[in-house]
Every structure is written in C-alpha cells, then in structure tokens.
mmCIF file of C-alpha atoms and ligand atoms in Angstrom:
data_model
loop_
_atom_site.group_PDB
_atom_site.id
_atom_site.type_symbol
_atom_site.label_atom_id
_atom_site.label_comp_id
_atom_site.label_asym_id
_atom_site.label_seq_id
_atom_site.Cartn_x
_atom_site.Cartn_y
_atom_site.Cartn_z
ATOM 1 C CA MET T 1 -12.601 -20.132 12.290
ATOM 2 C CA ARG T 2 -15.164 -17.666 10.886
ATOM 3 C CA VAL T 3 -13.341 -14.882 9.031
ATOM 4 C CA ALA T 4 -15.074 -11.820 7.580
ATOM 5 C CA VAL T 5 -13.703 -9.645 4.781
ATOM 6 C CA VAL T 6 -15.393 -6.235 4.740
ATOM 7 C CA GLY T 7 -15.053 -4.663 1.294
ATOM 8 C CA ALA T 8 -14.748 -8.112 -0.281
ATOM 9 C CA THR T 9 -15.531 -6.825 -3.797
ATOM 10 C CA GLY T 10 -12.854 -4.108 -3.762
ATOM 11 C CA MET T 11 -9.267 -4.134 -4.996
ATOM 12 C CA VAL T 12 -7.853 -4.892 -1.541
ATOM 13 C CA GLY T 13 -10.709 -7.157 -0.379
ATOM 14 C CA ARG T 14 -10.344 -9.460 -3.396
ATOM 15 C CA GLU T 15 -6.607 -9.649 -2.814
ATOM 16 C CA MET T 16 -7.206 -10.449 0.880
ATOM 17 C CA ILE T 17 -9.347 -13.435 -0.090
ATOM 18 C CA ARG T 18 -6.602 -14.650 -2.463
ATOM 19 C CA VAL T 19 -3.926 -14.236 0.229
ATOM 20 C CA LEU T 20 -6.019 -16.049 2.893
ATOM 21 C CA GLU T 21 -6.312 -18.974 0.475
ATOM 22 C CA GLU T 22 -2.671 -18.958 -0.654
ATOM 23 C CA ARG T 23 -1.312 -18.884 2.895
ATOM 24 C CA ASP T 24 -3.819 -21.485 4.057
ATOM 25 C CA PHE T 25 -5.090 -19.317 6.895
ATOM 26 C CA PRO T 26 -7.395 -21.555 8.990
ATOM 27 C CA VAL T 27 -10.711 -20.310 7.592
ATOM 28 C CA ASP T 28 -13.649 -22.628 8.258
ATOM 29 C CA GLU T 29 -16.150 -20.109 6.992
ATOM 30 C CA LEU T 30 -15.494 -16.990 4.918
ATOM 31 C CA VAL T 31 -18.001 -14.149 5.269
ATOM 32 C CA PRO T 32 -17.570 -11.702 2.343
ATOM 33 C CA LEU T 33 -19.235 -8.359 3.068
ATOM 34 C CA ALA T 34 -19.778 -5.311 0.862
ATOM 35 C CA SER T 35 -22.389 -2.647 0.169
ATOM 36 C CA GLU T 36 -25.902 -2.844 -1.261
ATOM 37 C CA ARG T 37 -24.282 -2.338 -4.729
ATOM 38 C CA SER T 38 -22.759 -5.819 -4.560
ATOM 39 C CA ARG T 39 -25.989 -7.663 -3.749
ATOM 40 C CA GLY T 40 -26.105 -10.799 -5.903
ATOM 41 C CA GLU T 41 -22.325 -10.900 -6.462
ATOM 42 C CA ASN T 42 -20.127 -13.827 -5.480
ATOM 43 C CA VAL T 43 -16.488 -14.278 -4.534
ATOM 44 C CA THR T 44 -14.459 -17.437 -5.070
ATOM 45 C CA PHE T 45 -12.600 -18.980 -2.157
ATOM 46 C CA LYS T 46 -10.972 -22.429 -2.344
ATOM 47 C CA ASN T 47 -12.907 -23.221 -5.545
ATOM 48 C CA LYS T 48 -16.204 -22.376 -3.887
ATOM 49 C CA SER T 49 -18.435 -19.526 -4.956
ATOM 50 C CA ILE T 50 -19.646 -17.611 -1.899
ATOM 51 C CA PRO T 51 -22.414 -14.984 -2.069
ATOM 52 C CA VAL T 52 -21.437 -11.508 -0.919
ATOM 53 C CA GLU T 53 -23.563 -10.302 2.004
ATOM 54 C CA VAL T 54 -24.603 -6.716 2.627
ATOM 55 C CA LEU T 55 -22.722 -5.330 5.630
ATOM 56 C CA SER T 56 -24.820 -4.676 8.747
ATOM 57 C CA ALA T 57 -24.327 -4.607 12.516
ATOM 58 C CA ASP T 58 -25.441 -8.261 12.573
ATOM 59 C CA SER T 59 -22.743 -9.408 10.145
ATOM 60 C CA PHE T 60 -20.213 -10.217 12.875
ATOM 61 C CA ALA T 61 -22.028 -12.797 15.009
ATOM 62 C CA GLY T 62 -19.610 -15.680 15.600
ATOM 63 C CA VAL T 63 -16.858 -14.011 13.525
ATOM 64 C CA GLN T 64 -13.429 -14.270 15.212
ATOM 65 C CA VAL T 65 -11.474 -11.995 12.904
ATOM 66 C CA ALA T 66 -12.614 -9.374 10.414
ATOM 67 C CA LEU T 67 -10.343 -7.833 7.800
ATOM 68 C CA PHE T 68 -11.790 -4.402 6.979
ATOM 69 C CA SER T 69 -11.097 -2.724 3.665
ATOM 70 C CA ALA T 70 -14.118 -0.614 2.775
ATOM 71 C CA GLY T 71 -12.930 2.911 3.534
ATOM 72 C CA GLY T 72 -12.667 5.042 6.659
ATOM 73 C CA SER T 73 -16.346 5.789 7.313
ATOM 74 C CA VAL T 74 -17.288 2.098 7.190
ATOM 75 C CA SER T 75 -14.458 1.261 9.610
ATOM 76 C CA LEU T 76 -15.370 4.074 11.981
ATOM 77 C CA LYS T 77 -18.945 2.874 12.179
ATOM 78 C CA PHE T 78 -18.642 -0.916 11.999
ATOM 79 C CA ALA T 79 -15.270 -1.817 13.570
ATOM 80 C CA PRO T 80 -16.458 -0.960 17.139
ATOM 81 C CA GLN T 81 -19.680 -2.900 16.493
ATOM 82 C CA ALA T 82 -17.647 -5.935 15.390
ATOM 83 C CA VAL T 83 -15.422 -5.647 18.486
ATOM 84 C CA LYS T 84 -18.522 -5.559 20.704
ATOM 85 C CA LYS T 85 -19.484 -8.932 19.197
ATOM 86 C CA GLY T 86 -16.103 -10.358 20.307
ATOM 87 C CA CYS T 87 -14.407 -10.064 16.922
ATOM 88 C CA VAL T 88 -10.822 -8.801 16.397
ATOM 89 C CA VAL T 89 -10.630 -6.248 13.579
ATOM 90 C CA VAL T 90 -7.633 -5.693 11.312
ATOM 91 C CA ASP T 91 -8.426 -2.392 9.620
ATOM 92 C CA ASN T 92 -6.940 -1.264 6.319
ATOM 93 C CA SER T 93 -8.432 2.216 6.291
ATOM 94 C CA SER T 94 -6.809 5.267 7.849
ATOM 95 C CA ALA T 95 -9.674 5.691 10.364
ATOM 96 C CA TRP T 96 -7.963 4.163 13.411
ATOM 97 C CA ARG T 97 -4.263 4.301 12.556
ATOM 98 C CA MET T 98 -3.271 7.240 14.726
ATOM 99 C CA GLU T 99 -5.743 6.503 17.530
ATOM 100 C CA GLU T 100 -4.134 6.102 20.958
ATOM 101 C CA GLY T 101 -4.379 2.458 22.028
ATOM 102 C CA VAL T 102 -4.722 1.122 18.475
ATOM 103 C CA PRO T 103 -1.541 -0.679 17.414
ATOM 104 C CA LEU T 104 -0.305 0.141 13.901
ATOM 105 C CA VAL T 105 1.567 -2.930 12.823
ATOM 106 C CA VAL T 106 3.991 -4.168 10.187
ATOM 107 C CA PRO T 107 4.822 -7.692 11.392
ATOM 108 C CA GLU T 108 8.500 -7.525 10.344
ATOM 109 C CA VAL T 109 8.965 -4.210 12.189
ATOM 110 C CA ASN T 110 6.851 -4.027 15.370
ATOM 111 C CA PRO T 111 5.208 -7.442 15.931
ATOM 112 C CA GLU T 112 5.169 -6.961 19.733
ATOM 113 C CA ASP T 113 2.674 -4.082 19.380
ATOM 114 C CA VAL T 114 -0.216 -6.455 18.542
ATOM 115 C CA GLU T 115 -0.175 -7.618 22.153
ATOM 116 C CA ARG T 116 -1.540 -4.245 23.279
ATOM 117 C CA HIS T 117 -4.635 -4.366 21.113
ATOM 118 C CA ARG T 118 -8.134 -3.702 22.461
ATOM 119 C CA GLY T 119 -10.006 -5.181 19.525
ATOM 120 C CA ILE T 120 -8.772 -3.072 16.598
ATOM 121 C CA ILE T 121 -5.353 -3.321 14.952
ATOM 122 C CA ALA T 122 -4.594 -0.902 12.142
ATOM 123 C CA ASN T 123 -2.818 -1.752 8.912
ATOM 124 C CA PRO T 124 -0.619 1.151 7.787
ATOM 125 C CA ASN T 125 -0.748 3.079 4.547
ATOM 126 C CA CYS T 126 0.697 1.189 1.553
ATOM 127 C CA SER T 127 3.606 3.556 0.884
ATOM 128 C CA THR T 128 4.528 3.599 4.583
ATOM 129 C CA ILE T 129 4.611 -0.202 4.885
ATOM 130 C CA GLN T 130 7.149 -0.805 2.132
ATOM 131 C CA MET T 131 9.386 2.003 3.383
ATOM 132 C CA VAL T 132 9.485 0.988 7.068
ATOM 133 C CA VAL T 133 10.391 -2.602 6.175
ATOM 134 C CA ALA T 134 13.596 -1.237 4.619
ATOM 135 C CA LEU T 135 14.204 1.395 7.316
ATOM 136 C CA LYS T 136 13.989 -1.018 10.249
ATOM 137 C CA PRO T 137 17.295 -2.921 9.795
ATOM 138 C CA LEU T 138 19.083 0.408 9.182
ATOM 139 C CA GLN T 139 17.607 1.948 12.333
ATOM 140 C CA ASP T 140 18.642 -1.115 14.364
ATOM 141 C CA ARG T 141 22.243 -1.076 13.101
ATOM 142 C CA TYR T 142 23.091 2.618 12.568
ATOM 143 C CA GLY T 143 20.225 4.757 13.868
ATOM 144 C CA ILE T 144 18.350 7.030 11.452
ATOM 145 C CA LYS T 145 18.806 10.803 11.599
ATOM 146 C CA ARG T 146 16.506 11.932 8.756
ATOM 147 C CA VAL T 147 14.491 10.535 5.845
ATOM 148 C CA VAL T 148 13.450 12.213 2.575
ATOM 149 C CA VAL T 149 11.069 10.197 0.401
ATOM 150 C CA SER T 150 9.455 10.744 -2.999
ATOM 151 C CA THR T 151 6.870 8.214 -4.113
ATOM 152 C CA TYR T 152 5.639 6.997 -7.508
ATOM 153 C CA GLN T 153 2.273 5.443 -6.630
ATOM 154 C CA SER T 154 0.003 3.367 -8.845
ATOM 155 C CA VAL T 155 -3.688 4.067 -9.417
ATOM 156 C CA SER T 156 -4.818 0.875 -7.634
ATOM 157 C CA GLY T 157 -3.790 2.650 -4.433
ATOM 158 C CA TRP T 158 -6.895 4.796 -4.923
ATOM 159 C CA GLY T 159 -9.313 1.886 -5.462
ATOM 160 C CA LYS T 160 -11.072 0.347 -8.407
ATOM 161 C CA GLU T 161 -12.519 3.597 -9.764
ATOM 162 C CA ALA T 162 -9.050 5.082 -10.253
ATOM 163 C CA VAL T 163 -7.989 1.887 -12.037
ATOM 164 C CA GLU T 164 -11.023 2.288 -14.286
ATOM 165 C CA GLN T 165 -10.083 5.909 -14.972
ATOM 166 C CA LEU T 166 -6.556 4.994 -16.154
ATOM 167 C CA TRP T 167 -7.914 2.122 -18.243
ATOM 168 C CA ASN T 168 -10.660 4.206 -19.887
ATOM 169 C CA GLU T 169 -8.317 7.100 -20.642
ATOM 170 C CA THR T 170 -5.732 4.751 -22.150
ATOM 171 C CA MET T 171 -8.358 3.061 -24.339
ATOM 172 C CA GLU T 172 -9.679 6.445 -25.459
ATOM 173 C CA ILE T 173 -6.185 7.587 -26.453
ATOM 174 C CA ALA T 174 -5.623 4.338 -28.351
ATOM 175 C CA LYS T 175 -8.984 4.801 -30.118
ATOM 176 C CA LYS T 176 -8.031 8.334 -31.116
ATOM 177 C CA ALA T 177 -4.683 7.103 -32.420
ATOM 178 C CA LYS T 178 -6.338 4.444 -34.528
ATOM 179 C CA GLN T 179 -8.757 6.978 -36.015
ATOM 180 C CA GLU T 180 -6.126 9.589 -36.746
ATOM 181 C CA GLY T 181 -3.336 7.338 -38.028
ATOM 182 C CA VAL T 182 0.370 7.322 -37.346
ATOM 183 C CA ASP T 183 1.120 10.862 -38.571
ATOM 184 C CA HIS T 184 -1.097 12.216 -35.805
ATOM 185 C CA TRP T 185 1.384 10.866 -33.240
ATOM 186 C CA ARG T 186 4.323 12.587 -34.886
ATOM 187 C CA LYS T 187 2.852 15.952 -33.825
ATOM 188 C CA LEU T 188 3.675 14.882 -30.255
ATOM 189 C CA HIS T 189 1.404 17.495 -28.784
ATOM 190 C CA ALA T 190 -1.006 17.231 -25.846
ATOM 191 C CA ASP T 191 -4.004 17.345 -28.239
ATOM 192 C CA VAL T 192 -2.920 13.883 -29.337
ATOM 193 C CA TYR T 193 -3.106 12.344 -25.903
ATOM 194 C CA ARG T 194 -5.424 14.625 -23.953
ATOM 195 C CA VAL T 195 -8.811 12.965 -23.367
ATOM 196 C CA ASP T 196 -11.876 13.465 -21.238
ATOM 197 C CA VAL T 197 -13.697 10.283 -20.326
ATOM 198 C CA GLY T 198 -15.976 11.842 -17.676
ATOM 199 C CA ASN T 199 -16.518 10.243 -14.248
ATOM 200 C CA ARG T 200 -12.990 11.073 -13.160
ATOM 201 C CA VAL T 201 -12.030 10.203 -9.556
ATOM 202 C CA LEU T 202 -8.512 11.650 -9.755
ATOM 203 C CA PRO T 203 -8.387 15.458 -10.124
ATOM 204 C CA TYR T 204 -6.901 15.348 -13.668
ATOM 205 C CA GLN T 205 -6.178 12.904 -16.454
ATOM 206 C CA ILE T 206 -3.683 10.308 -15.223
ATOM 207 C CA ALA T 207 -2.883 8.486 -18.491
ATOM 208 C CA PHE T 208 0.403 9.891 -19.883
ATOM 209 C CA ASN T 209 0.568 12.195 -16.875
ATOM 210 C CA VAL T 210 1.968 12.475 -13.305
ATOM 211 C CA LEU T 211 0.129 14.166 -10.417
ATOM 212 C CA PRO T 212 1.787 15.392 -7.182
ATOM 213 C CA HIS T 213 -1.490 14.915 -5.379
ATOM 214 C CA ILE T 214 -2.601 11.939 -3.273
ATOM 215 C CA ASP T 215 -5.583 12.411 -0.981
ATOM 216 C CA VAL T 216 -6.558 15.932 0.168
ATOM 217 C CA PHE T 217 -4.219 18.850 0.873
ATOM 218 C CA LYS T 218 -3.720 20.028 4.462
ATOM 219 C CA GLU T 219 -3.189 23.484 5.956
ATOM 220 C CA ASN T 220 0.621 23.066 5.829
ATOM 221 C CA TYR T 221 0.417 22.501 2.002
ATOM 222 C CA TYR T 222 1.351 18.837 2.342
ATOM 223 C CA SER T 223 -1.081 16.180 1.133
ATOM 224 C CA LYS T 224 -2.758 13.874 3.648
ATOM 225 C CA GLU T 225 -0.798 10.957 2.122
ATOM 226 C CA GLU T 226 2.471 12.797 2.786
ATOM 227 C CA MET T 227 1.511 13.460 6.399
ATOM 228 C CA LYS T 228 0.393 9.832 6.812
ATOM 229 C CA MET T 229 3.893 8.729 5.795
ATOM 230 C CA VAL T 230 5.416 11.029 8.419
ATOM 231 C CA GLN T 231 3.094 10.185 11.309
ATOM 232 C CA GLU T 232 2.670 6.474 10.636
ATOM 233 C CA THR T 233 6.417 5.866 10.222
ATOM 234 C CA ARG T 234 7.052 7.540 13.582
ATOM 235 C CA LYS T 235 4.372 5.442 15.307
ATOM 236 C CA ILE T 236 5.390 2.079 13.793
ATOM 237 C CA MET T 237 9.099 2.593 14.436
ATOM 238 C CA GLY T 238 8.572 4.054 17.905
ATOM 239 C CA LEU T 239 10.512 7.199 16.892
ATOM 240 C CA PRO T 240 8.078 10.048 17.685
ATOM 241 C CA ASP T 241 10.525 12.785 16.654
ATOM 242 C CA LEU T 242 12.003 11.198 13.519
ATOM 243 C CA PRO T 243 12.587 13.969 10.946
ATOM 244 C CA LEU T 244 10.934 12.763 7.746
ATOM 245 C CA THR T 245 9.608 14.641 4.739
ATOM 246 C CA ALA T 246 7.601 13.184 1.846
ATOM 247 C CA THR T 247 6.384 14.104 -1.640
ATOM 248 C CA THR T 248 3.760 11.626 -2.830
ATOM 249 C CA VAL T 249 3.012 11.352 -6.535
ATOM 250 C CA ARG T 250 0.459 9.410 -8.590
ATOM 251 C CA VAL T 251 1.838 7.844 -11.769
ATOM 252 C CA PRO T 252 0.062 6.046 -14.643
ATOM 253 C CA VAL T 253 0.862 2.553 -13.373
ATOM 254 C CA PHE T 254 -1.888 0.072 -12.517
ATOM 255 C CA ARG T 255 -0.277 -1.782 -9.669
ATOM 256 C CA GLY T 256 2.888 -1.381 -7.563
ATOM 257 C CA HIS T 257 4.357 1.607 -5.770
ATOM 258 C CA ALA T 258 7.971 2.801 -6.119
ATOM 259 C CA GLU T 259 9.856 5.121 -3.772
ATOM 260 C CA ALA T 260 13.123 7.032 -3.931
ATOM 261 C CA VAL T 261 14.285 7.206 -0.313
ATOM 262 C CA ASN T 262 17.193 9.271 0.988
ATOM 263 C CA ILE T 263 18.329 8.274 4.481
ATOM 264 C CA GLU T 264 20.783 10.087 6.709
ATOM 265 C CA LEU T 265 22.203 7.660 9.265
ATOM 266 C CA ARG T 266 23.682 8.414 12.668
ATOM 267 C CA LYS T 267 26.858 6.422 11.945
ATOM 268 C CA ASP T 268 28.856 5.842 8.800
ATOM 269 C CA PHE T 269 28.354 2.566 6.990
ATOM 270 C CA CYS T 270 29.870 0.205 4.486
ATOM 271 C CA LEU T 271 27.657 -0.272 1.431
ATOM 272 C CA GLU T 272 28.226 -4.030 1.360
ATOM 273 C CA GLU T 273 27.088 -4.305 4.987
ATOM 274 C CA VAL T 274 23.941 -2.292 4.185
ATOM 275 C CA LYS T 275 23.148 -4.726 1.364
ATOM 276 C CA THR T 276 23.690 -7.720 3.641
ATOM 277 C CA LEU T 277 21.509 -6.232 6.397
ATOM 278 C CA LEU T 278 18.687 -5.556 3.952
ATOM 279 C CA GLN T 279 19.020 -8.922 2.218
ATOM 280 C CA ASN T 280 18.843 -10.779 5.553
ATOM 281 C CA PHE T 281 15.802 -8.884 6.774
ATOM 282 C CA PRO T 282 12.510 -10.824 6.456
ATOM 283 C CA GLY T 283 10.347 -9.748 3.529
ATOM 284 C CA ILE T 284 13.090 -7.899 1.613
ATOM 285 C CA LYS T 285 14.625 -8.946 -1.679
ATOM 286 C CA ILE T 286 17.588 -7.048 -3.052
ATOM 287 C CA MET T 287 17.668 -6.452 -6.812
ATOM 288 C CA ASP T 288 20.730 -4.361 -7.373
ATOM 289 C CA GLU T 289 23.111 -5.101 -10.208
ATOM 290 C CA VAL T 290 23.104 -2.029 -12.385
ATOM 291 C CA SER T 291 25.791 -3.358 -14.729
ATOM 292 C CA ARG T 292 23.166 -5.917 -15.868
ATOM 293 C CA ASN T 293 20.218 -3.446 -15.633
ATOM 294 C CA ILE T 294 18.914 -5.233 -12.554
ATOM 295 C CA TYR T 295 16.716 -3.090 -10.334
ATOM 296 C CA PRO T 296 13.094 -3.409 -9.211
ATOM 297 C CA PHE T 297 10.109 -1.766 -10.926
ATOM 298 C CA PRO T 298 6.317 -2.094 -10.533
ATOM 299 C CA LEU T 299 5.760 -4.430 -13.475
ATOM 300 C CA MET T 300 8.152 -7.053 -12.054
ATOM 301 C CA ALA T 301 6.756 -6.675 -8.507
ATOM 302 C CA ASP T 302 3.141 -7.244 -9.616
ATOM 303 C CA GLY T 303 1.539 -10.045 -7.584
ATOM 304 C CA ARG T 304 4.709 -10.590 -5.525
ATOM 305 C CA ASN T 305 4.891 -10.472 -1.729
ATOM 306 C CA GLU T 306 8.385 -9.027 -1.252
ATOM 307 C CA VAL T 307 9.596 -5.495 -0.679
ATOM 308 C CA PHE T 308 12.215 -5.075 -3.419
ATOM 309 C CA VAL T 309 15.203 -2.799 -2.857
ATOM 310 C CA GLY T 310 17.638 -1.635 -5.526
ATOM 311 C CA ARG T 311 19.814 1.304 -6.649
ATOM 312 C CA ILE T 312 21.564 1.124 -3.256
ATOM 313 C CA ARG T 313 24.173 3.863 -3.262
ATOM 314 C CA ARG T 314 25.925 6.391 -1.095
ATOM 315 C CA ASP T 315 24.534 9.950 -1.161
ATOM 316 C CA GLU T 316 27.741 11.687 -2.115
ATOM 317 C CA SER T 317 26.386 15.112 -1.104
ATOM 318 C CA LEU T 318 26.124 14.353 2.619
ATOM 319 C CA PRO T 319 28.125 12.218 5.114
ATOM 320 C CA CYS T 320 26.534 8.967 6.418
ATOM 321 C CA SER T 321 23.789 9.138 3.785
ATOM 322 C CA LEU T 322 22.283 6.601 1.491
ATOM 323 C CA ASN T 323 19.813 6.370 -1.410
ATOM 324 C CA LEU T 324 17.451 3.426 -1.900
ATOM 325 C CA TRP T 325 14.843 2.611 -4.551
ATOM 326 C CA ILE T 326 12.042 0.590 -2.938
ATOM 327 C CA VAL T 327 9.271 -1.164 -4.892
ATOM 328 C CA SER T 328 6.397 -3.325 -3.726
ATOM 329 C CA ASP T 329 2.932 -4.444 -4.815
ATOM 330 C CA ASN T 330 0.633 -2.018 -2.965
ATOM 331 C CA LEU T 331 -2.270 -4.467 -2.987
ATOM 332 C CA ARG T 332 -0.083 -7.234 -1.488
ATOM 333 C CA LYS T 333 2.490 -6.098 1.116
ATOM 334 C CA GLY T 334 0.952 -2.616 1.018
ATOM 335 C CA ALA T 335 -2.473 -3.895 2.055
ATOM 336 C CA ALA T 336 -3.834 -7.464 1.874
ATOM 337 C CA LEU T 337 -0.706 -9.445 2.725
ATOM 338 C CA ASN T 338 0.210 -7.219 5.671
ATOM 339 C CA ALA T 339 -3.345 -7.544 7.046
ATOM 340 C CA VAL T 340 -3.282 -11.349 6.777
ATOM 341 C CA GLN T 341 0.203 -11.418 8.349
ATOM 342 C CA ILE T 342 -1.224 -9.457 11.305
ATOM 343 C CA ALA T 343 -3.979 -12.072 11.658
ATOM 344 C CA GLU T 344 -1.333 -14.826 11.503
ATOM 345 C CA LEU T 345 0.656 -13.047 14.197
ATOM 346 C CA LEU T 346 -2.428 -12.862 16.436
ATOM 347 C CA LEU T 347 -2.952 -16.557 15.922
ATOM 348 C CA ALA T 348 0.694 -17.400 16.687
ATOM 349 C CA LYS T 349 0.518 -15.320 19.874
ATOM 350 C CA LYS T 350 -2.800 -16.989 20.810
ATOM 351 C CA LEU T 351 -4.559 -13.627 20.695
ATOM 352 C CA LEU T 352 -7.440 -14.823 18.507
HETATM 353 N N1 NAP J 1 -5.568 0.107 -2.686
HETATM 354 C C1 NAP J 1 -4.533 0.123 -1.867
HETATM 355 O O1 NAP J 1 -3.361 -0.009 -2.251
HETATM 356 C C2 NAP J 1 -4.770 0.292 -0.404
HETATM 357 C C3 NAP J 1 -3.697 0.120 0.451
HETATM 358 C C4 NAP J 1 -3.899 0.271 1.812
HETATM 359 C C5 NAP J 1 -5.142 0.585 2.272
HETATM 360 N N2 NAP J 1 -6.185 0.759 1.425
HETATM 361 C C6 NAP J 1 -7.495 1.074 2.009
HETATM 362 O O2 NAP J 1 -8.369 -0.013 1.828
HETATM 363 C C7 NAP J 1 -9.705 0.459 1.655
HETATM 364 C C8 NAP J 1 -10.306 -0.098 0.368
HETATM 365 O O3 NAP J 1 -9.504 0.208 -0.728
HETATM 366 P P1 NAP J 1 -9.732 -0.444 -2.167
HETATM 367 O O4 NAP J 1 -8.589 0.034 -2.960
HETATM 368 O O5 NAP J 1 -9.989 -1.914 -2.077
HETATM 369 O O6 NAP J 1 -11.112 0.287 -2.629
HETATM 370 P P2 NAP J 1 -12.183 -0.193 -3.706
HETATM 371 O O7 NAP J 1 -11.563 -1.040 -4.755
HETATM 372 O O8 NAP J 1 -12.881 1.053 -4.139
HETATM 373 O O9 NAP J 1 -13.212 -1.110 -2.886
HETATM 374 C C9 NAP J 1 -13.996 -0.636 -1.836
HETATM 375 C C10 NAP J 1 -14.735 -1.795 -1.174
HETATM 376 O O10 NAP J 1 -15.455 -1.291 -0.062
HETATM 377 C C11 NAP J 1 -16.832 -1.628 -0.183
HETATM 378 N N3 NAP J 1 -17.690 -0.584 0.375
HETATM 379 C C12 NAP J 1 -17.701 0.725 0.055
HETATM 380 N N4 NAP J 1 -18.649 1.365 0.786
HETATM 381 C C13 NAP J 1 -19.248 0.436 1.563
HETATM 382 C C14 NAP J 1 -20.304 0.465 2.522
HETATM 383 N N5 NAP J 1 -20.924 1.587 2.828
HETATM 384 N N6 NAP J 1 -20.650 -0.697 3.122
HETATM 385 C C15 NAP J 1 -20.017 -1.849 2.826
HETATM 386 N N7 NAP J 1 -19.010 -1.949 1.907
HETATM 387 C C16 NAP J 1 -18.635 -0.810 1.296
HETATM 388 C C17 NAP J 1 -17.045 -1.748 -1.678
HETATM 389 O O11 NAP J 1 -18.208 -2.522 -1.903
HETATM 390 P P3 NAP J 1 -19.096 -2.322 -3.241
HETATM 391 O O12 NAP J 1 -18.321 -3.035 -4.321
HETATM 392 O O13 NAP J 1 -20.361 -2.986 -2.870
HETATM 393 O O14 NAP J 1 -19.192 -0.856 -3.472
HETATM 394 C C18 NAP J 1 -15.745 -2.470 -2.074
HETATM 395 O O15 NAP J 1 -15.861 -3.841 -1.742
HETATM 396 C C19 NAP J 1 -9.619 1.976 1.723
HETATM 397 O O16 NAP J 1 -9.880 2.375 3.041
HETATM 398 C C20 NAP J 1 -8.173 2.248 1.356
HETATM 399 O O17 NAP J 1 -7.726 3.466 1.891
HETATM 400 C C21 NAP J 1 -6.027 0.599 0.103
#
C-alpha cells in the first residue's frame, strides 16, 4: 500500500520510517513529505534512498494511510484534505486529539475506539501514552480514584530544534571548561556553566538546568502539556471525571521521558499482584529490584519499544495508594511506534 509520512525529516517522522521498516508494515510505496526547507533531501527506507517531496494538497492521491507529524497547523490544514482523497490519517499533533468524533487511541488501552473513526485518528501526547499504558490494568482490577503525576521530559519531545539547543549549550560549556582549565570547575558557580548560544527555542538554558514549563501556560496557571495529560487521559480511558493533576518538567535529557506517578485506587491491593498485573499487560516491562539498583531510566530506554515500570511501592501516607516510576522512549511508544500500531490495528480490523 501507499503510505505517506508527513514531517518525514523531523524527529518523529524519521522514527516512524524506521518503525514501519522494523515492523514490516506492508508498504509498497513510501511517500515522505516535508516543507520547502527539505527540498533535495532524502530518507532511507529498506536500503532505498527516497527523495522527500514538498507537502501539498496533491500529495495524497492514491495514499491509503498517512502518518502526520509536522505540527498542529499542518495537520489542521492538510489532514481533512487527505481524508477527502480517501486516505486515513493517523495524526501525531495535538490539533485533533480532543475533537468530538476523532478517536484518541493507545492500542493496548482503547483499541475498539478506532472503529468509530471518520478519517482521522489522533495519537496522544507522549507523556500521556506511557502513563495510560500503566494505568489501564490498575483501572480494570481496582478502579482508580485519583492520579498525581510529575514528569521529567526530554528535549526531543519539543522537536529537533530543542535537541540542537541542548547539544549546542553542552558543547559551549565543554569549550569553556577546556579554555578555563580544571580549577574553573571547582568554583562550582553558575558563571561556569551558564551559556548563551542564541537561537533558543526553550525559554531558558536547558543544559545543567530543569524547567517546569512545557508548551504555553493557560489561564488556570497550568501548562498546556499538563492540561493535555488531564484531558487526554480522561478521553482515552473513558473516565471523563477522573481526578488527575500534573506537573510537567523539561530536563536536560536527549531522549526518553520519566514520570513519578501517584495513584489512589478504589480498593486495597497486594503489591505482588500489582507487579503481576503490570508485567502481564502488553507493552509493559517491569524493572524493579532496588536491592540490585534495578529501575528504569531514559538512557536504558533509548530506542526501546516498551513502557518500563519500576520503584513500585505503597504510598504509606494514604490508604489504597501506590507510587510508580514510568519510563519510555518518547519518540517510540510516545509517538512513532504508537502511530504505526494504530495503522496496524486498522489493518487487522480491515479498516484500511
Ligand atoms: N517529539 C515527540 O516526542 C513527540 C511526541 C508526540 C507528538 N509529537 C508531535 O509530532 C509533531 C512533530 O514533532 P517532531 O518532534 O518530529 O518535530 P521536528 O523534529 O521539529 O520536525 C517537524 C517536521 O515537520 C515538518 N514540517 C514543519 N512545518 C511544515 C510545513 N509547513 N509543511 C510540511 N512539513 C512541515 C518539518 O519539515 P522540515 O524539516 O522541512 O522543516 C519536519 O519534518 C509535533 O506536532 C509534535 O507535537 C512529538
């Protein structure tokens, strides 16, 4: 089949092409699409170099499925045009996620929702995806009363320019260190590691720093990312009133998001049963043996497909409550893999 990837030169788009190849999705022809800036570039798919085409309304003729990952405005404009041409769109941006009639799907959690699609299926936010995969088996067994989440999100979640910012700042700090010598470091003062590389896409320096700011702030003082976690979780899990509160934080990590999640359940639980439920749920891998320093972290999750769960422990301050540490590669399960899994689901249900 003819498969288009919109945003094929971006962090997520490139990963989508890798995942399509790895999972042997039945692609007869890959159509990589990007902006005017990528004219003359190529992508590699199954050892073949394929020229990137500039996205236009005509790009979707004969395309059966299009994986969009080029930002909200591109999706708003071009997804309906692709649908008009008979194409099914799996959209990674936030443009359509909360739209009535657009399913928001994590295949392990709400696969049945794809059946209600009218051309566009939305892929949730990266931090939401990895959390709901772990919440689902707990909701099914005990019921969830309330969730409190704090995230530690990598710069690749904000696209290639944020990755460049962290890289450039780190290199600049290393250059400064080399020039100044080792004694400079002993001062351990911000002058040593404060740099200005210009062209910043994050509001402040991210190297050697942590920012409680992802996306824009809303009238209620929460960030848009925090509100996405609340609203998207409710929609995916079919729990419109689920009490959930989030603090989303950018950390100087290139790839992989981590989350500290506190969950109040409706019934009491046995910790061993919780571990078994999580371990048996598709897509989850438990890494939880603190006596041997075994727990997940972004560096070990890099390039992996699983949602890793560790530090599983009772919240001793509240009955029926639990703490989890959840880590996943935001470009894989948080974006590209989930989108390809949605396409696979459509295929399995003969909806393509
Ligand atoms: N990164 C994540 O973890 C993550 C997770 C979930 C969802 N998402 C969503 O996925 C989307 C892309 O994210 P990303 O991290 O891959 O960003 P990125 O690395 O900045 O890449 C953006 C891609 O979109 C293309 N593009 C931008 N404007 C375009 C236009 N007007 N017409 C056609 N193509 C255009 C770019 O093409 P050029 O190279 O030609 O500019 C590039 O291929 C965003 O909506 C983001 O919110 C990202």
